[in-house]
XYZ file of C-alpha atoms in Angstrom:
154
model
C 73.185 -32.986 -30.619
C 70.377 -32.499 -33.125
C 69.858 -28.977 -34.278
C 66.571 -27.247 -33.643
C 65.981 -26.745 -37.382
C 66.588 -30.425 -38.100
C 64.146 -31.440 -35.357
C 61.472 -29.087 -36.716
C 62.058 -30.452 -40.224
C 61.582 -34.071 -39.046
C 58.414 -33.181 -37.117
C 57.082 -31.340 -40.168
C 57.760 -34.380 -42.383
C 55.956 -36.706 -39.961
C 52.939 -34.397 -39.839
C 52.835 -34.129 -43.647
C 53.050 -37.935 -44.064
C 50.244 -38.484 -41.554
C 48.145 -35.864 -43.285
C 48.585 -37.621 -46.653
C 47.753 -41.015 -45.140
C 44.622 -39.614 -43.518
C 43.667 -37.767 -46.720
C 43.907 -40.926 -48.844
C 42.028 -43.012 -46.297
C 39.171 -40.515 -46.392
C 39.375 -40.223 -50.165
C 39.212 -43.956 -50.847
C 36.708 -44.868 -48.156
C 33.301 -45.321 -49.722
C 30.514 -43.120 -48.474
C 27.850 -44.679 -50.673
C 24.523 -45.313 -48.953
C 23.730 -48.999 -48.490
C 20.488 -50.696 -47.487
C 19.126 -54.144 -46.661
C 15.466 -55.182 -46.618
C 14.403 -58.329 -44.747
C 11.183 -60.306 -44.533
C 11.156 -61.810 -41.015
C 9.009 -64.662 -39.746
C 8.373 -64.288 -36.016
C 5.264 -66.488 -36.101
C 5.090 -69.984 -34.630
C 4.747 -71.657 -38.057
C 6.556 -71.512 -41.382
C 5.257 -68.931 -43.839
C 5.194 -69.005 -47.613
C 5.801 -66.127 -49.980
C 5.116 -65.545 -53.645
C 7.023 -62.900 -55.560
C 6.540 -61.798 -59.143
C 9.423 -60.116 -60.894
C 8.656 -56.705 -62.387
C 9.575 -57.773 -65.889
C 9.771 -54.250 -67.316
C 12.084 -53.085 -64.536
C 14.396 -56.041 -65.065
C 14.310 -55.854 -68.856
C 15.421 -52.237 -68.587
C 18.391 -53.407 -66.536
C 19.111 -56.919 -67.792
C 16.913 -59.314 -69.773
C 14.235 -61.952 -69.256
C 16.806 -64.739 -68.943
C 18.297 -62.858 -66.009
C 14.854 -62.710 -64.356
C 14.372 -66.477 -64.568
C 17.892 -67.100 -63.286
C 17.314 -64.585 -60.489
C 14.237 -66.480 -59.276
C 16.175 -69.751 -59.195
C 19.110 -68.222 -57.314
C 17.041 -65.945 -55.071
C 16.618 -68.509 -52.298
C 20.380 -69.098 -52.110
C 21.283 -65.412 -52.012
C 18.439 -64.366 -49.702
C 19.304 -66.960 -47.101
C 16.713 -68.757 -44.962
C 14.456 -69.312 -47.990
C 13.397 -72.721 -49.146
C 12.378 -72.901 -52.791
C 8.922 -74.430 -53.283
C 8.287 -73.761 -56.981
C 9.600 -71.471 -59.726
C 7.559 -70.409 -62.755
C 10.126 -69.056 -65.208
C 7.485 -68.176 -67.808
C 5.390 -65.954 -65.531
C 8.468 -65.005 -63.439
C 6.855 -66.059 -60.154
C 8.807 -67.556 -57.283
C 7.211 -69.525 -54.445
C 9.331 -69.859 -51.285
C 9.062 -70.865 -47.633
C 10.569 -69.064 -44.620
C 10.991 -71.066 -41.427
C 9.926 -69.690 -38.066
C 12.296 -67.211 -36.376
C 14.210 -66.611 -39.630
C 14.663 -63.556 -41.848
C 15.197 -63.577 -45.600
C 17.069 -60.832 -47.427
C 14.620 -59.451 -49.993
C 16.694 -56.570 -51.342
C 20.070 -54.955 -50.835
C 22.116 -52.424 -52.663
C 23.940 -49.158 -52.832
C 20.969 -46.815 -52.777
C 19.254 -44.753 -50.106
C 16.222 -47.052 -49.940
C 15.287 -50.458 -51.391
C 14.479 -50.724 -55.091
C 12.593 -54.001 -55.184
C 12.692 -55.777 -58.518
C 9.426 -57.536 -57.777
C 6.056 -55.848 -58.113
C 3.976 -58.475 -56.328
C 4.514 -60.040 -52.920
C 2.131 -62.400 -51.167
C 2.898 -63.529 -47.614
C 0.878 -66.624 -46.711
C 0.401 -67.782 -43.111
C -1.901 -70.460 -41.753
C -4.525 -67.899 -40.757
C -4.050 -65.014 -43.189
C -2.579 -63.783 -46.465
C -1.002 -60.381 -47.058
C -1.036 -59.363 -50.717
C 1.031 -56.417 -51.894
C 0.175 -55.974 -55.555
C 2.445 -53.130 -56.617
C 5.827 -51.660 -55.832
C 4.381 -48.749 -53.800
C 2.522 -51.141 -51.464
C 5.718 -53.206 -51.079
C 7.794 -50.110 -50.288
C 5.223 -48.982 -47.681
C 5.091 -52.430 -46.034
C 8.833 -52.574 -45.333
C 9.592 -50.193 -42.477
C 12.970 -48.675 -41.672
C 14.104 -50.288 -38.434
C 17.415 -48.544 -37.843
C 19.912 -46.922 -40.112
C 19.649 -48.596 -43.484
C 17.820 -51.777 -42.386
C 14.232 -52.253 -43.548
C 11.945 -55.037 -42.318
C 8.548 -56.547 -42.906
C 7.818 -58.750 -39.897
C 5.166 -61.485 -39.752
C 4.028 -62.268 -36.201
């Protein structure tokens, strides 16, 4: 027969082990805010976009070579973007988004998007939306739910 003290000791050890496991799970689980910003095409035709990299913002972080490489790789990382033309001197990217597709324009571990482009033109058959500074871009992308931001073309 197991003594009462031994049983209490075993129960105490189990509780302590579970506490430590729970403590370390909470400790090592990231609580960093994360966001995603999408440009969605819900129109009946493909749309085209032009983005211009904010050179000063990127130079502060990286360098001009990074900006040119970013433009070339942007369509692959954003998904659903088809590269039309890249101007690595002026740091302008021209892309196409197919109908009923969304392209990831920004993501990161921050509370809200920090777009590295300071110019965005969205070109449809009937209209063109030009956002010529970062503030206009930030205002155009609306928080949909949680940490997802969207600019939707209909």
